[in-house]
Amino acid sequence: MIEFLAGNIFVMANQRFCRRVEFSAHGLRTTSVLDRESGLEYVTDDRVPEFSFALNGELISSYSYSALSDLDGNVQENTCAFTLAGAKKSSGPAGSEILQLDFVLRTQPLHFSVFYQLYPDLKGCVKWLSFSSQGPELRLTALALEQFKLAPGRAIDLEHRLGPGFHPVGPVFTATGSDDIVLAYDESKQAGFWVGTSIPGPMRYFMCYPHWPTGLLCGYSRSTAEFCKYLRAGEKFVSAAVFLATFQGDCCAATQRNEFRRLLRRHLPACADPGGIMYCTWLPFCKNISEKLVSDLAEKAADLQFQTLVLDDGWFTDQEWAVDAEKFPDGLEPLAEKVRSLGLRFGLWFNIGTDYGNPGSRPEDNCRLPTGEVKPFARNLSCRCLASKHRDWLVEKLCEMAGRYGLSYYKLDFSNIISPYGIMPPGCSATEHAYHKNAADAVQEQYQSMYYVRQAIKQRFPDLLLDFSFESYGTEFPNISALQYSELHHASNMSTNAPDMDARKIRQQLYRYCLVLPAERILGSLICLSGENDVEHLYTAFVGVPLVAGNLLAISEQDAAQIRRISQAYHGQLAAGPLTEFFLLNGEPRPARYEWDGFLKTNTAGEGILCVFRNDCPDTQCEFTVPADLPARIVLHDMASGEEAGSAQPGQKIRIPFRDCTSRGFVVRKA
């Protein structure tokens, strides 16, 4: 798939996609991005730099030529600042091949490499860079991983959309920290491309000015939460990745989204849980829990055929995270044993972001504001800096508890880097922490330390599922990077515990979350099962990985019997593996009050689940087209009753009566 041609030309090609890069006296550039299925060439200007960065303030561009600047009207004279030191290819996961191009900077003691990864079956590639200091400390900033001018036809015909909901944007835009995927589409050509990045948190950055030399730029932030990496002598830094994929067809079709989703999934950690139902104790009890209450909830969760119980906040005191002896007089060990004896896995909530659990302890590990004051959290708590010795303490504490309680899942919570609620400035201004130098590199090193915590725990407990929640990760929406840090990612605090939000509103958000990101990794909400609308709530939770809360003890036996049958049917569909393919059944991901909505999730064999929701739709039935992507005719069986509800070929319409239900769920099997 990777070929070396004369003249330092490197070709990465499979049967569906081809990218060609070339190194010359002017530097490195991409000269072709070809969709081999459609025959469309995407590069509209091959003089665009492949990447750029600043080293100790010196700007390095991968491709240099004399050009008139639109910014100041001056002619910029540029020459290539590095030499090609070598090129090699290697084998990667899933049959992929990796091209590595090594370079030496002429002006400063830096070696760096550019990597391109191509899979044999996917229409796209992945790119990242690495940097290594060969002398004194170097400061790396302004890192752009990918710059290009791409279009399947004319650049002027491109329309851009930003995730997660893929709302349209104008011809020029910037996105700092808010979005990690760009969709570009030419309606006249019925073709386009995806660009996504795994840059963490607020450091991701897109800028699109199609008439400027950079075209579409994807890289690290240069403003809020600016990227900075200090490279000590001999230290190596590996960047996040950029994912590029071309497509042909309707940009809103599930076909295109599932294809790009497959590329992203190849770069997520393995997850042993295919998406079983999880129960969390947080709502409506909050901290008002006890050993008896949680034991009763565990018995009910097991009776309902759930698979995991998560003990949320409220189990420890402010005396060095000691188990609350009033609530759990015998500690957590008997409860953990009880949960496992019921056939459930035991999960635990823990605060990693603040000194909650021992206020005032280890002040040397606290985040600092530019004023020198401690970075505050709610209720007079202090934010911990992950790039301090706090990360080492966390590894030992989390591993000790995982072993003691036989944990299967950790929900790691509370913000300290940045807050998804916008209530704290990013980073840390301390200058004496072990793993960052000052405010400039704090955000980068805090995320690096979070990943270090993950990897250190996984070395000792490889089967333990880790979940850095949206609060601890600091981002409002799930994203590629958050999913790389966690096997499962708790993505929001949406719930039906109050009348201000209902299941339809939650689905509006969950559909946006799961349009392109792998739904089988996203814990979408804390929707409650408490004796009212429970079936609809459970079906809503199935959009992602079902994480439910609520007072299970308030569920009637009649409803419990129905939930039990639904749980069994749902878990039966996971026996062959996770449901990775995601389809919306009624248009855009924002169901209106007077319209029905629904979704279909299948495995790669075309079997899975299908759920529809009536809302306030006046119709007595819904009609939709079975996705043409499915490999065979399907037959539907009602999850609650087991009765057959119809069958259809891919591409055919099917009708489902709502009967007297607000929602219906079905097992989908090949006919």
XYZ file of C-alpha atoms in Angstrom:
671
model
C 0.000 0.000 0.000
C 2.948 2.362 0.569
C 5.384 2.942 -2.285
C 8.618 4.926 -2.491
C 9.077 6.537 -5.918
C 12.043 8.327 -7.427
C 12.439 11.965 -6.485
C 11.372 11.499 -2.861
C 7.750 10.850 -3.781
C 5.761 8.711 -1.364
C 2.441 7.123 -2.307
C -0.076 5.676 0.160
C -2.816 3.847 -1.718
C -5.411 1.131 -1.315
C -8.207 0.289 -3.729
C -10.361 3.146 -2.461
C -8.030 6.013 -1.555
C -4.642 7.464 -2.454
C -2.531 10.227 -0.911
C 0.778 11.286 -2.413
C 3.365 13.434 -0.641
C 6.594 14.788 -2.059
C 9.790 16.215 -0.573
C 11.863 18.686 -2.576
C 14.095 21.699 -2.040
C 10.976 23.626 -1.044
C 10.008 21.093 1.631
C 7.220 18.572 2.164
C 3.749 18.858 0.621
C 0.758 16.762 -0.402
C 0.439 16.712 -4.184
C -2.587 14.442 -4.501
C -5.558 13.153 -2.517
C -7.514 10.870 -4.819
C -10.825 9.169 -4.141
C -10.231 6.098 -6.281
C -13.863 4.981 -6.209
C -15.210 8.232 -7.644
C -12.067 9.200 -9.550
C -12.182 12.675 -7.987
C -8.927 14.489 -7.245
C -9.214 16.611 -4.095
C -6.034 18.722 -4.051
C -6.813 22.131 -5.552
C -3.470 23.741 -4.631
C -0.385 21.606 -4.024
C 1.721 24.438 -2.607
C 0.049 24.357 0.799
C 2.413 23.522 3.692
C 1.914 20.037 5.101
C 2.381 21.272 8.685
C 3.955 24.128 10.602
C 5.240 24.846 14.096
C 7.279 27.342 16.070
C 10.465 26.374 17.892
C 11.761 28.893 20.416
C 9.756 31.464 18.456
C 11.146 30.498 15.040
C 8.322 29.592 12.649
C 8.967 26.415 10.654
C 6.774 25.636 7.657
C 6.848 22.312 5.850
C 6.724 23.903 2.402
C 8.145 27.285 1.509
C 7.923 29.516 -1.528
C 7.729 33.242 -2.178
C 4.186 34.540 -1.806
C 2.270 37.783 -1.345
C 0.623 37.918 2.077
C -3.066 38.846 2.246
C -2.490 39.986 5.812
C 0.140 42.713 5.339
C 0.633 42.918 1.551
C 4.321 42.008 1.750
C 6.106 39.310 -0.232
C 7.248 36.581 2.126
C 10.545 34.974 1.111
C 10.786 31.455 2.501
C 13.208 28.558 2.277
C 12.974 25.025 3.632
C 14.551 24.826 7.083
C 15.012 21.053 7.331
C 16.480 18.076 5.506
C 15.067 14.613 4.874
C 17.025 12.140 7.010
C 15.196 8.947 6.122
C 11.978 7.217 5.158
C 10.588 3.837 6.128
C 7.345 1.942 6.281
C 6.110 -0.450 8.927
C 3.107 -2.604 9.687
C 0.380 -1.345 11.996
C -2.819 -2.711 13.560
C -5.704 -4.079 11.463
C -3.503 -4.630 8.418
C -2.486 -0.980 8.196
C 0.822 0.361 6.962
C 2.614 3.377 8.406
C 4.898 5.714 6.477
C 7.503 7.484 8.607
C 9.454 10.429 7.207
C 12.349 11.630 9.392
C 13.714 15.175 9.251
C 16.517 17.201 10.816
C 16.074 20.914 11.445
C 18.992 22.983 10.136
C 18.715 25.911 12.527
C 18.127 24.212 15.887
C 18.901 20.815 17.490
C 15.606 19.133 16.648
C 14.730 15.848 14.971
C 11.124 15.342 13.964
C 9.086 12.807 12.040
C 5.813 12.796 10.123
C 3.673 9.641 10.156
C 0.890 8.589 7.794
C -1.233 5.507 8.460
C -3.351 3.791 5.812
C -5.764 0.874 6.281
C -6.446 -1.598 3.470
C -10.242 -1.229 3.679
C -10.930 2.407 4.601
C -11.137 5.481 2.409
C -8.853 7.802 4.342
C -5.649 8.123 6.329
C -4.351 9.205 9.727
C -1.443 11.571 10.328
C 0.640 12.649 13.329
C 4.076 14.090 14.144
C 6.783 13.454 16.713
C 9.555 15.748 17.970
C 12.819 15.039 19.789
C 15.255 17.575 21.233
C 18.893 16.844 20.462
C 20.346 19.550 22.667
C 19.155 22.066 25.228
C 15.541 22.582 26.157
C 13.351 23.656 23.242
C 9.926 25.313 23.319
C 7.416 23.962 20.803
C 4.324 26.075 20.041
C 1.912 26.987 17.199
C 1.724 23.384 16.003
C -0.460 22.851 12.918
C -0.731 19.142 12.136
C -2.530 19.422 8.819
C -2.983 22.220 6.289
C -4.509 21.748 2.880
C -6.736 23.028 0.136
C -9.025 20.160 -0.737
C -12.258 19.954 -2.716
C -13.828 17.292 -4.949
C -14.430 20.052 -7.506
C -14.127 23.813 -7.100
C -13.256 25.181 -3.675
C -16.006 27.783 -4.039
C -18.623 25.006 -4.118
C -17.669 23.622 -0.708
C -19.989 23.983 2.263
C -18.652 23.268 5.750
C -20.304 21.863 8.859
C -18.970 21.458 12.380
C -19.656 18.651 14.843
C -21.076 17.264 16.968
C -24.413 18.280 15.449
C -22.795 19.275 12.142
C -24.403 22.683 11.893
C -23.553 24.735 8.771
C -20.926 27.469 9.036
C -19.852 30.209 6.655
C -17.052 30.082 4.084
C -14.538 31.298 6.685
C -14.508 30.156 10.302
C -12.378 29.308 13.291
C -13.166 26.811 16.037
C -11.044 26.752 19.168
C -11.762 23.964 21.615
C -15.417 23.562 20.711
C -15.364 21.150 17.766
C -13.112 18.294 16.731
C -14.652 17.266 13.378
C -15.200 19.271 10.187
C -17.383 18.054 7.329
C -16.821 19.632 3.891
C -19.318 18.910 1.117
C -19.865 19.816 -2.547
C -23.516 19.229 -3.384
C -22.931 19.550 -7.131
C -20.404 16.708 -7.005
C -22.255 14.771 -4.286
C -18.869 14.336 -2.645
C -16.840 15.698 0.242
C -14.425 14.909 3.049
C -14.132 14.614 6.820
C -11.349 16.021 8.997
C -11.170 15.076 12.673
C -8.540 15.428 15.361
C -7.695 13.760 18.668
C -6.106 16.901 20.128
C -7.343 16.968 23.726
C -9.795 19.342 25.313
C -9.627 23.069 24.627
C -6.351 22.813 22.691
C -7.878 21.716 19.375
C -8.108 24.356 16.681
C -9.539 24.682 13.188
C -9.198 27.682 10.896
C -10.694 27.788 7.414
C -9.825 30.633 5.050
C -9.986 29.018 1.607
C -8.438 32.035 -0.142
C -5.413 32.111 2.182
C -2.297 29.954 1.685
C -3.161 27.716 4.664
C -6.630 26.777 3.364
C -8.111 24.532 6.064
C -5.793 24.263 9.065
C -6.121 21.712 11.859
C -3.815 21.921 14.835
C -3.250 22.978 18.417
C -4.719 26.146 19.889
C -2.813 29.416 19.811
C -5.245 31.434 21.925
C -7.311 30.157 24.864
C -5.461 27.206 26.396
C -2.548 27.802 24.031
C -0.433 24.745 23.278
C 3.149 24.723 24.528
C 5.563 21.841 24.992
C 9.003 22.204 26.580
C 11.265 19.525 25.143
C 14.114 18.596 27.441
C 17.277 17.121 25.942
C 16.468 13.679 24.566
C 12.752 14.005 25.314
C 10.269 12.891 22.658
C 6.805 14.320 22.137
C 4.216 12.546 19.985
C 1.368 14.725 18.793
C -2.297 13.907 18.580
C -3.608 12.655 15.240
C -5.602 14.063 12.346
C -8.104 11.831 10.525
C -8.848 12.544 6.853
C -11.453 10.646 4.828
C -13.146 11.297 1.490
C -16.636 10.178 0.512
C -19.167 10.261 -2.289
C -22.918 10.541 -1.734
C -25.266 12.521 0.473
C -23.320 14.118 3.304
C -26.249 13.514 5.682
C -26.466 9.801 4.910
C -25.553 7.311 7.621
C -23.303 5.541 5.101
C -20.789 8.387 5.187
C -20.948 8.770 8.955
C -20.495 5.056 9.652
C -17.491 4.933 7.315
C -15.719 7.774 9.112
C -16.762 6.266 12.457
C -14.886 3.077 11.520
C -11.710 5.082 10.952
C -12.051 6.768 14.347
C -12.839 3.482 16.098
C -9.541 1.965 14.916
C -7.788 4.470 17.188
C -9.794 3.903 20.364
C -8.706 1.614 23.214
C -10.130 -1.889 23.246
C -13.266 -2.179 25.375
C -14.381 -5.496 26.836
C -17.888 -4.196 27.554
C -20.077 -4.287 24.414
C -22.542 -1.845 25.981
C -24.407 -3.576 28.808
C -26.907 -1.692 30.979
C -25.334 0.186 33.902
C -27.109 1.571 36.967
C -25.759 4.582 38.909
C -26.855 5.469 42.450
C -26.529 9.265 42.095
C -30.120 10.239 41.276
C -32.414 10.783 43.069
C -30.469 9.894 46.211
C -27.360 12.040 45.721
C -25.313 11.488 48.899
C -28.229 10.144 50.940
C -27.173 6.535 50.587
C -26.502 3.639 52.938
C -25.338 0.056 52.774
C -28.930 -1.201 52.977
C -30.243 1.162 50.307
C -27.451 0.359 47.863
C -27.798 -3.356 48.628
C -31.531 -3.165 47.880
C -30.848 -1.222 44.681
C -28.282 -3.823 43.652
C -30.831 -6.600 44.141
C -33.337 -4.692 42.040
C -30.767 -3.937 39.334
C -29.885 -7.618 39.141
C -33.573 -8.533 39.009
C -34.004 -6.125 36.087
C -31.133 -7.918 34.319
C -28.751 -4.966 34.450
C -25.037 -5.736 34.338
C -23.185 -3.074 36.356
C -23.882 -1.124 39.545
C -21.960 2.129 40.018
C -21.688 3.519 43.544
C -21.552 7.278 43.024
C -20.579 10.115 45.383
C -21.487 9.981 49.057
C -19.552 6.923 50.184
C -16.541 8.653 51.799
C -15.945 11.420 54.339
C -13.614 14.410 54.473
C -11.172 12.472 56.661
C -8.693 11.250 54.039
C -11.360 9.662 51.848
C -12.310 7.231 54.616
C -15.422 5.157 53.957
C -18.358 6.759 55.779
C -18.803 4.447 58.775
C -22.353 5.642 59.476
C -23.518 4.714 55.986
C -21.296 1.669 55.504
C -20.356 0.383 58.980
C -18.495 -2.623 57.602
C -16.746 -0.702 54.820
C -17.374 -1.242 51.132
C -15.999 -4.783 50.981
C -19.265 -6.541 51.974
C -21.235 -4.391 49.542
C -18.797 -5.101 46.723
C -19.033 -8.814 47.449
C -22.838 -8.608 47.528
C -22.934 -6.809 44.174
C -20.708 -9.411 42.536
C -22.670 -12.286 44.083
C -25.752 -10.938 42.299
C -23.964 -11.286 38.977
C -23.317 -7.550 38.675
C -20.038 -5.799 38.101
C -19.094 -3.216 40.717
C -18.174 0.319 39.686
C -17.067 3.226 41.844
C -17.120 7.021 41.606
C -14.039 8.964 42.668
C -13.014 12.600 42.606
C -9.731 13.218 40.780
C -10.002 16.979 40.262
C -10.049 18.564 43.720
C -9.134 18.059 47.368
C -12.692 16.910 48.128
C -12.325 14.006 50.543
C -9.491 15.671 52.460
C -9.850 19.466 52.156
C -6.679 21.444 52.681
C -4.364 18.480 52.192
C -1.260 18.585 49.976
C -1.542 22.295 49.088
C 1.639 21.989 47.050
C -0.358 20.025 44.430
C -3.082 22.640 43.992
C -3.608 24.555 40.759
C -2.616 28.208 40.920
C -4.164 31.235 39.244
C -1.985 33.899 37.564
C -2.387 35.929 40.782
C -0.746 33.146 42.765
C -3.983 32.253 44.529
C -5.299 28.708 44.618
C -7.620 27.872 41.733
C -10.962 27.422 43.509
C -13.669 24.837 43.086
C -17.177 24.888 44.561
C -17.744 24.740 48.323
C -14.322 26.124 49.235
C -12.519 23.223 47.603
C -9.275 23.561 45.664
C -8.458 22.268 42.205
C -5.600 19.779 42.036
C -3.055 20.009 39.229
C -2.731 16.697 37.395
C 0.751 17.717 36.252
C 1.969 17.656 39.845
C 2.695 14.799 42.244
C -1.089 14.493 42.454
C -0.963 12.213 39.432
C 1.337 9.755 41.238
C -0.895 9.811 44.319
C -3.926 9.163 42.097
C -2.384 6.112 40.469
C -1.615 4.515 43.818
C -4.966 5.421 45.375
C -7.031 4.215 42.418
C -5.063 0.988 42.063
C -5.341 0.271 45.787
C -9.134 0.660 45.715
C -9.498 -1.299 42.475
C -7.744 -4.241 44.082
C -9.498 -3.975 47.425
C -13.030 -3.767 46.039
C -12.640 -5.852 42.897
C -13.733 -2.978 40.679
C -14.775 -3.361 37.063
C -15.400 0.332 36.314
C -14.219 3.740 37.545
C -16.123 6.974 37.061
C -13.410 9.609 37.530
C -14.970 13.003 38.078
C -14.596 16.727 38.920
C -12.875 19.380 36.831
C -9.430 20.824 37.376
C -7.938 21.511 33.911
C -10.977 23.365 32.572
C -14.702 23.124 33.223
C -17.440 22.236 30.718
C -19.617 24.678 32.656
C -17.256 27.605 31.997
C -16.595 28.249 35.683
C -12.790 28.176 35.811
C -9.823 29.380 33.751
C -7.759 26.703 32.026
C -4.523 25.281 33.289
C -2.277 26.109 36.219
C 0.166 28.979 36.817
C 2.318 27.221 39.407
C 6.038 27.040 38.609
C 7.172 24.306 41.033
C 5.044 21.328 39.979
C 6.827 18.162 38.960
C 5.378 17.676 35.491
C 4.868 21.140 34.023
C 7.070 24.218 33.937
C 4.675 27.144 34.144
C 1.320 28.398 32.882
C 2.406 28.123 29.244
C 2.658 24.320 29.167
C 0.211 23.502 31.961
C -2.824 22.475 29.899
C -0.780 20.249 27.590
C 0.986 18.558 30.497
C -2.193 18.179 32.543
C -3.812 16.214 29.714
C -0.579 14.275 29.251
C -0.658 13.440 32.960
C -4.285 12.333 32.733
C -3.267 9.896 30.025
C -0.321 8.796 32.164
C -2.760 7.977 34.990
C -4.838 5.946 32.575
C -1.897 3.955 31.237
C -0.379 3.328 34.666
C -3.663 1.917 35.984
C -4.231 -0.200 32.873
C -0.818 -1.806 33.303
C -1.933 -3.199 36.667
C -5.640 -3.694 35.900
C -5.956 -4.232 32.140
C -9.647 -5.236 32.322
C -10.730 -2.270 34.452
C -12.934 0.154 32.493
C -11.848 3.760 33.004
C -14.166 6.700 32.473
C -12.826 10.246 32.661
C -16.172 12.017 32.784
C -17.010 15.104 30.753
C -16.384 17.128 33.926
C -12.900 15.784 34.594
C -12.032 15.910 30.894
C -13.375 19.450 30.731
C -15.358 19.320 27.483
C -19.073 19.917 27.015
C -19.490 17.357 24.239
C -17.944 13.914 23.762
C -15.058 13.967 21.326
C -12.413 11.771 19.721
C -9.778 12.530 22.327
C -12.093 11.929 25.298
C -12.923 8.506 23.866
C -9.208 7.732 23.517
C -8.682 8.412 27.220
C -11.636 6.269 28.353
C -13.144 2.932 27.416
C -16.540 4.450 28.224
C -17.128 8.202 28.498
C -19.796 9.709 30.761
C -20.870 12.599 28.542
C -23.500 14.627 30.400
C -25.612 15.124 33.516
C -28.889 15.239 31.596
C -31.630 13.505 33.535
C -35.395 13.214 33.906
C -35.197 13.662 37.672
C -36.844 17.106 37.300
C -39.708 18.200 35.015
C -37.484 20.658 33.145
C -36.145 17.921 30.863
C -37.776 14.917 29.250
C -36.631 11.937 27.228
C -37.217 13.683 23.889
C -34.936 16.555 24.873
C -32.297 14.079 25.988
C -32.542 12.209 22.687
C -32.013 15.475 20.822
C -28.623 15.729 22.472
C -27.757 12.027 22.342
C -28.420 11.907 18.591
C -25.946 14.757 18.137
C -23.386 12.943 20.287
C -23.707 9.754 18.257
C -24.007 11.070 14.701
C -20.346 10.293 13.989
C -18.657 9.274 17.233
C -18.896 5.577 18.212
C -22.171 5.342 20.138
C -21.072 2.145 21.885
C -18.512 4.192 23.883
C -20.761 7.052 25.057
C -22.619 7.033 28.386
C -25.072 9.700 27.335
C -27.004 10.732 30.429
C -28.357 9.837 33.861
C -31.902 9.247 32.651
C -34.035 7.952 35.505
C -36.126 4.831 35.986
C -38.374 5.695 38.912
C -41.826 4.380 38.074
C -42.869 6.826 35.329
C -42.171 6.532 31.574
C -39.514 3.959 32.424
C -39.721 2.019 29.166
C -39.266 5.158 27.063
C -36.391 6.220 29.302
C -34.645 2.876 28.915
C -35.086 2.901 25.137
C -33.685 6.452 25.137
C -30.625 5.264 27.056
C -30.032 2.680 24.308
C -28.945 5.501 21.949
C -25.518 5.191 23.574
C -24.301 2.821 26.268
C -27.284 2.672 28.648
C -26.397 4.334 31.934
C -29.534 4.799 34.034
C -30.285 6.206 37.463
C -33.485 6.594 39.462
C -35.221 4.923 42.376
C -35.504 1.396 41.050
C -37.438 0.429 44.162
C -40.354 2.606 43.011
C -40.885 0.615 39.815
C -44.073 -1.428 39.817
C -43.857 -5.175 39.314
C -45.752 -4.852 36.036
C -43.232 -2.339 34.691
C -40.341 -4.329 36.169
C -41.442 -7.417 34.250
C -41.432 -5.392 31.043
C -38.012 -3.858 31.764
C -36.682 -7.324 32.569
C -37.766 -8.662 29.185
C -36.339 -5.614 27.406
C -32.998 -5.967 29.211
C -32.735 -9.642 28.314
C -33.572 -8.944 24.679
C -31.088 -6.064 24.514
C -28.230 -8.009 26.070
C -28.972 -10.935 23.777
C -28.209 -8.671 20.834
C -24.815 -7.823 22.340
C -23.701 -11.452 22.435
C -22.058 -11.115 19.026
C -20.306 -7.873 19.977
C -21.035 -4.152 20.215
C -23.612 -2.401 18.041
C -21.300 -0.205 16.007
C -23.465 0.996 13.094
C -25.819 3.884 13.877
C -28.794 5.132 11.844
C -31.388 7.831 12.497
C -34.804 6.850 11.171
C -36.537 10.209 10.738
C -34.192 12.894 9.463
C -32.262 15.438 11.477
C -31.074 14.756 15.037
C -33.497 17.209 16.663
C -36.904 15.513 16.996
C -39.701 18.063 17.241
C -42.522 17.742 19.738
C -45.109 16.793 17.091
C -42.890 14.401 15.138
C -41.844 10.855 15.891
C -38.166 9.927 16.079
C -36.150 6.741 16.203
C -32.829 5.030 15.679
C -31.324 1.746 14.583
C -28.091 0.272 15.947
C -26.568 -2.872 14.474
C -23.401 -4.893 14.517
C -21.459 -5.393 11.295
C -23.658 -8.400 10.449
C -26.739 -6.163 10.376
C -28.353 -7.351 13.619
C -29.146 -5.186 16.620
C -31.946 -3.043 18.032
C -34.436 -0.481 16.736
C -36.389 2.012 18.853
C -39.103 4.495 17.871
C -40.723 7.253 19.939
C -44.114 8.807 19.297
C -43.679 12.108 21.210
C -46.859 14.157 20.511
C -47.113 12.950 16.931
C -50.784 12.635 15.908
C -50.059 9.649 13.665
C -50.876 6.195 14.957
C -47.900 4.628 13.164
C -44.477 5.540 11.836
C -43.060 4.700 8.430
C -39.407 4.708 7.415
C -37.039 3.175 4.921
C -34.830 0.344 6.120
C -31.236 1.541 5.575
C -29.842 0.289 2.289
C -26.500 -0.378 4.020
C -27.831 -3.432 5.843
C -26.529 -6.692 4.359
C -29.799 -8.666 4.342
C -33.534 -8.626 4.909
C -34.429 -7.928 8.533
C -37.227 -9.077 10.799
C -38.336 -7.158 13.903
C -39.439 -8.680 17.208
C -40.881 -6.514 19.958
C -38.465 -6.405 22.908
C -41.244 -6.262 25.477
C -43.548 -8.957 24.095
C -41.350 -11.006 21.776
C -43.946 -10.923 18.998
C -42.918 -10.396 15.383
C -43.602 -6.861 14.154
C -42.705 -7.012 10.463
C -39.838 -7.508 8.067
C -38.344 -5.709 5.075
C -35.471 -5.718 2.632
C -32.798 -3.007 2.806
C -34.143 0.020 0.966
C -37.796 -0.946 1.517
C -40.286 0.949 3.656
C -41.690 -0.532 6.829
C -44.561 0.630 9.042
C -44.746 0.257 12.803
C -47.958 0.983 14.730
C -47.466 2.813 18.014
C -50.553 1.188 19.535
C -51.052 2.761 22.949
C -47.316 3.142 23.575
C -45.164 6.267 23.766
C -42.248 4.187 22.493
C -41.476 0.763 21.108
C -38.255 -1.206 20.923
C -37.378 -4.129 18.690
C -34.758 -6.782 18.276
C -33.430 -6.704 14.711
C -32.349 -9.992 13.169
C -31.617 -11.178 9.661
C -34.678 -12.852 8.172
